[in-house]
Amino acid sequence: MSKVYKKTSGNGALTLYLGKRDYVDHVQNVDPIEGVVKIDPADLGGKKVFVQLACAFRYGREDLDVIGLSFRKDIWFKHLQLYPAADHKPTLTPMHDCLLKKAGEQGHAFTFDIPVNLPCSVTLQPGPDDAGKACGVDFEVKTYISDVADPEEKLDKKDTARLIVRKIQFAPDATGAPGPKADICKSFMMSDKPVHLEASLDKELYYHGDPINVNVKVKNETTKTVTKIKVTVDQTTDVVLYSADKYTKTVLCQEFGETIDANSTFDKSLTIIPLLADNKEKRGLALDGRLKDEDTNLASNTIMRDGMDKEVLGILVSYKIKVNLMVSSGGLLGGLTASDVQVELPLILMNPKPQDVGLPVGE
């Protein structure tokens, strides 16, 4: 990596340095946050300097805080005293060494270990007219000047420096397991023969932006005609932290003009690509955590370890693919719709593991 991230407090007394802003949740453990704070003691007025890592759920606009409504709920946080030096003495790593060279003699190193049971960074997409910071789960590293570690009063912005970071998951190593498969045999009124529908995926996990081949097999033994096939991808977001909100949004709906005549068969792969670019206007859609001025993608599936507390995870994200056959009513029968012949498949969407990167070397 060729960049050092830094933020200086308004009074110039503190400068926070980080070597990266993405920290990977490997399911069994999480990358530690290794950073440095440059402290100028002459500007502290006899107060102490702390650094804090907080994981919070933001569920309202920041301007609501002015009228006394809480817009942010801390899920977890930890404070460390950096000045005067206390009991936090981290083992220095190559990342620390690099950042300490940037900070100079006034640099103070710190390390935060992120618990494995905390949620990953997720943003709920704001609507076109929404102002302020988006709702969702975020992580913030903040250094500040205060008399106590967890001050009750609101800190003056000039006495703080903060950087948003992300806790992210990448796709696990390929297991070689086959993709999901589902089938249904549907009979219609006044017809003694059924329609058989089978749908399957080639694998159990796909990367964001990759084509997904949905394999569809149909055996139409009826006298009716299948006029087209509709494939949808639904994202289900389960907000478990502050209420029991659970809602589903369609991120892809594609119709294929495939006709399957009476007493005939069909066997074909239909290709779909669910993308955030096609869903920019959908308020409340779950996205992978976004850093300022950086683009992101549809939220990745939440991968849980056995025994994890779902409530602590804040937001759970999952996907499913629906395959619908549009069957003509024919004759005197009416009212048959796409939902008459439907199967569902679970879908896992994630980002691939990046290649290993080196330490920061420049500003």
Tab-separated table of C-alpha atoms in Angstrom:
chain	number	residue	atom	x	y	z
A	1	MET	CA	0.000	0.000	0.000
A	2	SER	CA	1.356	3.417	-0.937
A	3	LYS	CA	-0.662	5.679	1.355
A	4	VAL	CA	-0.690	6.765	4.966
A	5	TYR	CA	-4.009	8.010	6.325
A	6	LYS	CA	-3.780	10.878	8.784
A	7	LYS	CA	-6.070	13.401	10.433
A	8	THR	CA	-5.019	16.374	12.583
A	9	SER	CA	-7.129	17.921	15.330
A	10	GLY	CA	-8.372	21.477	14.924
A	11	ASN	CA	-5.941	22.803	17.542
A	12	GLY	CA	-2.990	21.027	15.894
A	13	ALA	CA	-2.047	19.150	19.077
A	14	LEU	CA	-2.966	15.660	17.794
A	15	THR	CA	-2.359	13.855	14.536
A	16	LEU	CA	-3.776	10.370	14.007
A	17	TYR	CA	-1.912	8.033	11.628
A	18	LEU	CA	-3.179	4.744	10.185
A	19	GLY	CA	-1.555	2.565	7.544
A	20	LYS	CA	-4.831	1.202	6.205
A	21	ARG	CA	-8.567	1.636	6.625
A	22	ASP	CA	-9.798	-1.862	5.761
A	23	TYR	CA	-9.462	-4.564	8.420
A	24	VAL	CA	-10.321	-8.104	7.418
A	25	ASP	CA	-12.563	-10.382	9.451
A	26	HIS	CA	-11.189	-13.876	8.854
A	27	VAL	CA	-14.168	-15.337	10.815
A	28	GLN	CA	-11.839	-16.858	13.444
A	29	ASN	CA	-9.887	-13.626	13.999
A	30	VAL	CA	-9.754	-10.013	12.785
A	31	ASP	CA	-6.789	-7.919	11.634
A	32	PRO	CA	-5.615	-5.671	14.498
A	33	ILE	CA	-5.723	-1.886	14.106
A	34	GLU	CA	-2.162	-0.620	14.417
A	35	GLY	CA	-1.772	3.154	14.533
A	36	VAL	CA	0.183	6.095	15.893
A	37	VAL	CA	-0.840	9.423	17.432
A	38	LYS	CA	1.552	12.376	17.271
A	39	ILE	CA	1.059	14.429	20.454
A	40	ASP	CA	2.309	17.956	21.143
A	41	PRO	CA	2.266	18.203	24.981
A	42	ALA	CA	2.622	21.999	24.904
A	43	ASP	CA	-0.973	22.382	23.656
A	44	LEU	CA	-2.708	20.018	26.084
A	45	GLY	CA	-3.349	22.425	28.963
A	46	GLY	CA	-2.482	19.759	31.499
A	47	LYS	CA	-5.057	17.282	30.139
A	48	LYS	CA	-4.596	13.673	28.993
A	49	VAL	CA	-4.723	12.132	25.519
A	50	PHE	CA	-6.750	9.030	24.724
A	51	VAL	CA	-7.465	6.988	21.624
A	52	GLN	CA	-10.749	5.123	21.166
A	53	LEU	CA	-12.089	2.485	18.803
A	54	ALA	CA	-15.883	2.422	18.610
A	55	CYS	CA	-18.287	0.255	16.655
A	56	ALA	CA	-21.653	1.968	16.387
A	57	PHE	CA	-24.986	1.658	14.669
A	58	ARG	CA	-26.197	4.877	13.108
A	59	TYR	CA	-29.946	4.915	12.561
A	60	GLY	CA	-30.878	8.570	12.119
A	61	ARG	CA	-29.635	11.820	10.735
A	62	GLU	CA	-26.959	13.613	12.715
A	63	ASP	CA	-28.977	16.846	12.848
A	64	LEU	CA	-31.585	15.064	15.008
A	65	ASP	CA	-29.048	15.068	17.831
A	66	VAL	CA	-29.575	18.833	18.152
A	67	ILE	CA	-33.116	18.261	19.448
A	68	GLY	CA	-32.072	15.534	21.846
A	69	LEU	CA	-32.800	12.446	19.751
A	70	SER	CA	-30.052	9.844	19.760
A	71	PHE	CA	-28.945	8.975	16.240
A	72	ARG	CA	-26.095	6.633	17.204
A	73	LYS	CA	-25.879	3.572	19.431
A	74	ASP	CA	-22.520	2.206	20.507
A	75	ILE	CA	-22.266	-1.547	20.024
A	76	TRP	CA	-18.738	-1.769	21.454
A	77	PHE	CA	-15.911	0.610	22.300
A	78	LYS	CA	-12.511	0.630	23.980
A	79	HIS	CA	-10.329	3.489	25.267
A	80	LEU	CA	-6.543	3.596	25.635
A	81	GLN	CA	-4.569	6.330	27.415
A	82	LEU	CA	-1.583	7.416	25.360
A	83	TYR	CA	-0.374	10.499	27.294
A	84	PRO	CA	0.858	10.577	29.946
A	85	ALA	CA	1.994	7.040	29.210
A	86	ALA	CA	-0.094	4.463	31.067
A	87	ASP	CA	-0.271	0.684	30.875
A	88	HIS	CA	-0.758	0.395	27.095
A	89	LYS	CA	2.560	-0.727	25.647
A	90	PRO	CA	1.902	-2.503	22.341
A	91	THR	CA	4.404	-4.810	20.716
A	92	LEU	CA	5.752	-2.743	17.837
A	93	THR	CA	5.172	-4.138	14.347
A	94	PRO	CA	6.582	-3.118	10.944
A	95	MET	CA	3.393	-1.081	10.466
A	96	HIS	CA	4.056	0.801	13.703
A	97	ASP	CA	7.684	1.405	12.700
A	98	CYS	CA	6.614	2.918	9.391
A	99	LEU	CA	4.039	5.218	11.012
A	100	LEU	CA	6.415	6.244	13.807
A	101	LYS	CA	8.894	7.430	11.176
A	102	LYS	CA	6.137	9.663	9.805
A	103	ALA	CA	5.135	11.004	13.208
A	104	GLY	CA	8.650	11.609	14.533
A	105	GLU	CA	9.733	11.743	18.165
A	106	GLN	CA	6.275	12.765	19.412
A	107	GLY	CA	4.633	9.597	18.035
A	108	HIS	CA	2.824	7.187	20.389
A	109	ALA	CA	1.930	3.728	19.048
A	110	PHE	CA	-1.303	1.856	19.825
A	111	THR	CA	-3.001	-1.424	18.890
A	112	PHE	CA	-6.677	-2.361	19.033
A	113	ASP	CA	-7.773	-5.985	18.784
A	114	ILE	CA	-11.247	-6.140	17.232
A	115	PRO	CA	-13.500	-8.817	18.759
A	116	VAL	CA	-14.629	-11.445	16.266
A	117	ASN	CA	-18.287	-11.130	17.263
A	118	LEU	CA	-18.696	-7.544	16.032
A	119	PRO	CA	-20.566	-6.806	12.786
A	120	CYS	CA	-18.901	-5.885	9.538
A	121	SER	CA	-19.284	-2.372	8.161
A	122	VAL	CA	-22.619	-1.996	6.367
A	123	THR	CA	-24.220	1.147	4.928
A	124	LEU	CA	-27.931	1.511	4.221
A	125	GLN	CA	-28.209	3.450	0.985
A	126	PRO	CA	-29.796	6.877	1.532
A	127	GLY	CA	-32.583	8.142	-0.688
A	128	PRO	CA	-31.909	10.807	-3.342
A	129	ASP	CA	-33.079	13.602	-1.014
A	130	ASP	CA	-31.563	12.331	2.249
A	131	ALA	CA	-28.926	14.559	3.835
A	132	GLY	CA	-26.237	13.765	6.393
A	133	LYS	CA	-24.425	10.539	7.126
A	134	ALA	CA	-25.987	7.271	6.012
A	135	CYS	CA	-27.487	4.767	8.429
A	136	GLY	CA	-25.612	1.580	9.134
A	137	VAL	CA	-22.749	0.040	11.124
A	138	ASP	CA	-19.416	1.855	11.192
A	139	PHE	CA	-16.081	1.765	13.022
A	140	GLU	CA	-14.304	4.926	14.106
A	141	VAL	CA	-10.812	5.498	15.491
A	142	LYS	CA	-10.765	8.740	17.479
A	143	THR	CA	-8.025	10.423	19.494
A	144	TYR	CA	-8.998	13.207	21.865
A	145	ILE	CA	-7.895	15.495	24.698
A	146	SER	CA	-9.790	15.124	27.976
A	147	ASP	CA	-9.446	14.724	31.734
A	148	VAL	CA	-11.120	11.293	31.672
A	149	ALA	CA	-11.253	8.335	29.305
A	150	ASP	CA	-14.995	8.414	28.676
A	151	PRO	CA	-16.122	12.022	29.129
A	152	GLU	CA	-19.833	12.578	29.597
A	153	GLU	CA	-19.711	16.016	28.077
A	154	LYS	CA	-19.480	16.407	24.319
A	155	LEU	CA	-15.890	16.853	23.179
A	156	ASP	CA	-14.917	20.011	21.369
A	157	LYS	CA	-14.178	19.151	17.756
A	158	LYS	CA	-10.901	21.053	17.881
A	159	ASP	CA	-9.689	18.596	20.553
A	160	THR	CA	-10.351	15.477	18.448
A	161	ALA	CA	-9.065	13.748	15.325
A	162	ARG	CA	-10.973	10.805	13.864
A	163	LEU	CA	-10.899	8.379	10.955
A	164	ILE	CA	-13.618	5.965	9.847
A	165	VAL	CA	-12.309	2.450	9.168
A	166	ARG	CA	-14.019	-0.659	7.823
A	167	LYS	CA	-14.284	-4.202	9.112
A	168	ILE	CA	-14.818	-6.359	6.040
A	169	GLN	CA	-15.115	-10.006	5.105
A	170	PHE	CA	-13.800	-11.627	1.962
A	171	ALA	CA	-14.996	-14.795	0.356
A	172	PRO	CA	-13.691	-17.939	2.069
A	173	ASP	CA	-11.505	-20.323	0.134
A	174	ALA	CA	-13.429	-22.360	-2.415
A	175	THR	CA	-14.837	-25.515	-0.853
A	176	GLY	CA	-15.665	-27.251	-4.117
A	177	ALA	CA	-19.175	-27.838	-2.860
A	178	PRO	CA	-21.854	-27.965	-5.547
A	179	GLY	CA	-24.210	-25.044	-5.991
A	180	PRO	CA	-27.761	-25.096	-4.650
A	181	LYS	CA	-30.574	-26.812	-6.532
A	182	ALA	CA	-34.360	-26.631	-6.153
A	183	ASP	CA	-37.261	-28.174	-8.016
A	184	ILE	CA	-41.045	-28.192	-8.016
A	185	CYS	CA	-43.766	-30.184	-9.738
A	186	LYS	CA	-46.876	-28.043	-10.262
A	187	SER	CA	-50.286	-29.223	-11.429
A	188	PHE	CA	-52.982	-26.906	-12.745
A	189	MET	CA	-56.732	-27.020	-12.399
A	190	MET	CA	-58.426	-29.057	-15.110
A	191	SER	CA	-55.114	-30.486	-16.232
A	192	ASP	CA	-54.048	-34.009	-15.321
A	193	LYS	CA	-50.365	-33.467	-16.169
A	194	PRO	CA	-47.869	-31.178	-14.325
A	195	VAL	CA	-45.063	-28.740	-15.115
A	196	HIS	CA	-41.677	-29.758	-13.700
A	197	LEU	CA	-39.258	-26.893	-12.933
A	198	GLU	CA	-35.682	-27.353	-11.734
A	199	ALA	CA	-33.189	-24.531	-11.156
A	200	SER	CA	-29.573	-24.727	-9.997
A	201	LEU	CA	-26.353	-22.721	-9.686
A	202	ASP	CA	-22.894	-23.899	-10.744
A	203	LYS	CA	-21.356	-23.023	-7.356
A	204	GLU	CA	-22.366	-21.825	-3.902
A	205	LEU	CA	-20.538	-18.462	-3.883
A	206	TYR	CA	-20.114	-15.653	-6.422
A	207	TYR	CA	-18.056	-12.464	-6.448
A	208	HIS	CA	-19.748	-9.079	-6.825
A	209	GLY	CA	-20.007	-8.202	-10.507
A	210	ASP	CA	-19.445	-11.720	-11.809
A	211	PRO	CA	-22.014	-13.280	-14.180
A	212	ILE	CA	-24.260	-15.840	-12.507
A	213	ASN	CA	-25.518	-18.699	-14.654
A	214	VAL	CA	-28.912	-19.935	-13.494
A	215	ASN	CA	-29.470	-23.375	-14.965
A	216	VAL	CA	-33.156	-23.908	-15.743
A	217	LYS	CA	-34.769	-27.208	-16.731
A	218	VAL	CA	-38.463	-27.450	-17.555
A	219	LYS	CA	-40.611	-30.417	-18.520
A	220	ASN	CA	-43.992	-29.100	-19.578
A	221	GLU	CA	-46.456	-32.016	-19.718
A	222	THR	CA	-49.525	-29.760	-19.784
A	223	THR	CA	-51.499	-28.307	-22.667
A	224	LYS	CA	-50.457	-24.813	-21.590
A	225	THR	CA	-47.591	-22.690	-22.884
A	226	VAL	CA	-44.824	-21.121	-20.805
A	227	THR	CA	-44.569	-17.674	-22.390
A	228	LYS	CA	-41.457	-16.411	-20.596
A	229	ILE	CA	-39.166	-16.944	-17.623
A	230	LYS	CA	-38.568	-14.286	-14.971
A	231	VAL	CA	-35.489	-14.326	-12.724
A	232	THR	CA	-35.251	-12.030	-9.689
A	233	VAL	CA	-32.610	-11.511	-7.019
A	234	ASP	CA	-33.828	-10.310	-3.617
A	235	GLN	CA	-31.687	-8.843	-0.851
A	236	THR	CA	-33.034	-9.441	2.659
A	237	THR	CA	-31.746	-7.101	5.380
A	238	ASP	CA	-32.410	-8.115	8.966
A	239	VAL	CA	-31.797	-5.200	11.348
A	240	VAL	CA	-31.555	-7.008	14.675
A	241	LEU	CA	-29.905	-4.400	16.879
A	242	TYR	CA	-32.576	-1.891	17.817
A	243	SER	CA	-35.759	-3.505	16.507
A	244	ALA	CA	-36.986	-6.526	14.605
A	245	ASP	CA	-36.943	-4.824	11.212
A	246	LYS	CA	-36.612	-7.257	8.344
A	247	TYR	CA	-37.233	-6.179	4.804
A	248	THR	CA	-36.578	-7.415	1.303
A	249	LYS	CA	-35.632	-5.383	-1.752
A	250	THR	CA	-35.353	-6.669	-5.318
A	251	VAL	CA	-31.917	-5.848	-6.754
A	252	LEU	CA	-32.475	-7.585	-10.118
A	253	CYS	CA	-35.551	-8.503	-12.135
A	254	GLN	CA	-34.935	-9.872	-15.615
A	255	GLU	CA	-37.356	-11.473	-18.030
A	256	PHE	CA	-36.273	-13.955	-20.694
A	257	GLY	CA	-38.541	-14.422	-23.692
A	258	GLU	CA	-38.235	-18.178	-23.770
A	259	THR	CA	-41.346	-20.006	-24.997
A	260	ILE	CA	-41.907	-23.574	-23.832
A	261	ASP	CA	-44.697	-25.202	-25.792
A	262	ALA	CA	-47.147	-27.749	-24.455
A	263	ASN	CA	-45.686	-31.255	-24.070
A	264	SER	CA	-42.096	-30.097	-24.568
A	265	THR	CA	-38.881	-29.625	-22.574
A	266	PHE	CA	-36.414	-26.805	-21.961
A	267	ASP	CA	-32.816	-26.877	-20.691
A	268	LYS	CA	-30.761	-23.667	-20.721
A	269	SER	CA	-28.516	-21.418	-18.609
A	270	LEU	CA	-29.787	-17.870	-18.071
A	271	THR	CA	-27.122	-15.307	-17.140
A	272	ILE	CA	-27.737	-12.517	-14.638
A	273	ILE	CA	-25.481	-9.900	-12.954
A	274	PRO	CA	-26.924	-8.077	-9.915
A	275	LEU	CA	-25.165	-4.697	-9.578
A	276	LEU	CA	-25.404	-1.664	-7.327
A	277	ALA	CA	-25.166	0.518	-10.448
A	278	ASP	CA	-28.690	-0.609	-11.380
A	279	ASN	CA	-30.066	0.190	-7.909
A	280	LYS	CA	-28.703	3.651	-7.059
A	281	GLU	CA	-32.133	5.116	-6.235
A	282	LYS	CA	-33.304	2.413	-3.809
A	283	ARG	CA	-33.424	3.839	-0.296
A	284	GLY	CA	-32.428	1.426	2.482
A	285	LEU	CA	-30.550	-1.028	0.275
A	286	ALA	CA	-27.675	-2.603	2.216
A	287	LEU	CA	-24.193	-1.824	0.844
A	288	ASP	CA	-20.729	-2.797	1.972
A	289	GLY	CA	-19.430	-0.052	4.291
A	290	ARG	CA	-18.457	3.065	2.382
A	291	LEU	CA	-15.549	5.374	3.079
A	292	LYS	CA	-15.814	9.021	2.102
A	293	ASP	CA	-15.704	9.629	-1.659
A	294	GLU	CA	-15.223	5.928	-2.400
A	295	ASP	CA	-17.660	3.762	-4.266
A	296	THR	CA	-18.825	0.428	-2.934
A	297	ASN	CA	-21.036	-2.502	-3.942
A	298	LEU	CA	-24.101	-4.382	-2.778
A	299	ALA	CA	-23.586	-5.633	0.770
A	300	SER	CA	-21.858	-8.976	1.061
A	301	ASN	CA	-23.583	-11.886	2.739
A	302	THR	CA	-23.135	-11.998	6.500
A	303	ILE	CA	-20.970	-14.992	7.382
A	304	MET	CA	-21.500	-16.127	10.972
A	305	ARG	CA	-19.382	-18.301	13.189
A	306	ASP	CA	-21.143	-21.001	15.187
A	307	GLY	CA	-22.467	-19.628	18.454
A	308	MET	CA	-22.397	-15.956	17.459
A	309	ASP	CA	-25.016	-13.656	18.961
A	310	LYS	CA	-27.110	-12.391	16.052
A	311	GLU	CA	-28.178	-9.288	17.962
A	312	VAL	CA	-24.616	-8.038	18.296
A	313	LEU	CA	-24.147	-8.246	14.539
A	314	GLY	CA	-26.527	-5.341	13.987
A	315	ILE	CA	-27.402	-6.018	10.358
A	316	LEU	CA	-27.646	-9.433	8.696
A	317	VAL	CA	-27.651	-9.584	4.901
A	318	SER	CA	-28.667	-12.496	2.666
A	319	TYR	CA	-29.764	-13.060	-0.939
A	320	LYS	CA	-32.005	-15.420	-2.833
A	321	ILE	CA	-32.762	-16.032	-6.501
A	322	LYS	CA	-36.335	-16.672	-7.629
A	323	VAL	CA	-37.100	-18.383	-10.936
A	324	ASN	CA	-40.693	-17.943	-12.160
A	325	LEU	CA	-42.412	-19.535	-15.132
A	326	MET	CA	-45.049	-17.314	-16.755
A	327	VAL	CA	-47.745	-19.784	-17.777
A	328	SER	CA	-50.528	-18.806	-20.168
A	329	SER	CA	-53.993	-19.360	-18.750
A	330	GLY	CA	-55.484	-20.822	-21.897
A	331	GLY	CA	-59.121	-21.766	-22.494
A	332	LEU	CA	-61.591	-20.777	-19.801
A	333	LEU	CA	-58.955	-20.701	-17.040
A	334	GLY	CA	-57.749	-17.293	-15.947
A	335	GLY	CA	-55.658	-15.642	-13.298
A	336	LEU	CA	-52.553	-17.818	-13.581
A	337	THR	CA	-49.478	-15.704	-12.882
A	338	ALA	CA	-45.722	-16.065	-12.662
A	339	SER	CA	-45.938	-17.164	-9.056
A	340	ASP	CA	-47.786	-20.333	-10.048
A	341	VAL	CA	-44.515	-22.092	-10.863
A	342	GLN	CA	-41.621	-20.783	-8.771
A	343	VAL	CA	-38.475	-22.030	-7.070
A	344	GLU	CA	-35.978	-20.214	-4.846
A	345	LEU	CA	-32.212	-20.624	-4.530
A	346	PRO	CA	-29.911	-19.171	-1.859
A	347	LEU	CA	-27.177	-16.908	-3.245
A	348	ILE	CA	-23.916	-15.877	-1.573
A	349	LEU	CA	-22.305	-12.660	-2.875
A	350	MET	CA	-18.893	-11.583	-1.556
A	351	ASN	CA	-15.641	-9.892	-2.564
A	352	PRO	CA	-12.585	-12.005	-3.424
A	353	LYS	CA	-9.557	-11.916	-1.193
A	354	PRO	CA	-7.113	-9.300	-2.546
A	355	GLN	CA	-3.483	-10.033	-3.180
A	356	ASP	CA	-1.276	-9.346	-0.169
A	357	VAL	CA	-0.117	-5.745	-0.072
A	358	GLY	CA	2.969	-4.241	1.439
A	359	LEU	CA	3.426	-1.541	4.037
A	360	PRO	CA	2.705	2.122	3.361
A	361	VAL	CA	5.684	3.908	1.912
A	362	GLY	CA	4.469	7.398	1.182
A	363	GLU	CA	2.122	10.175	2.144
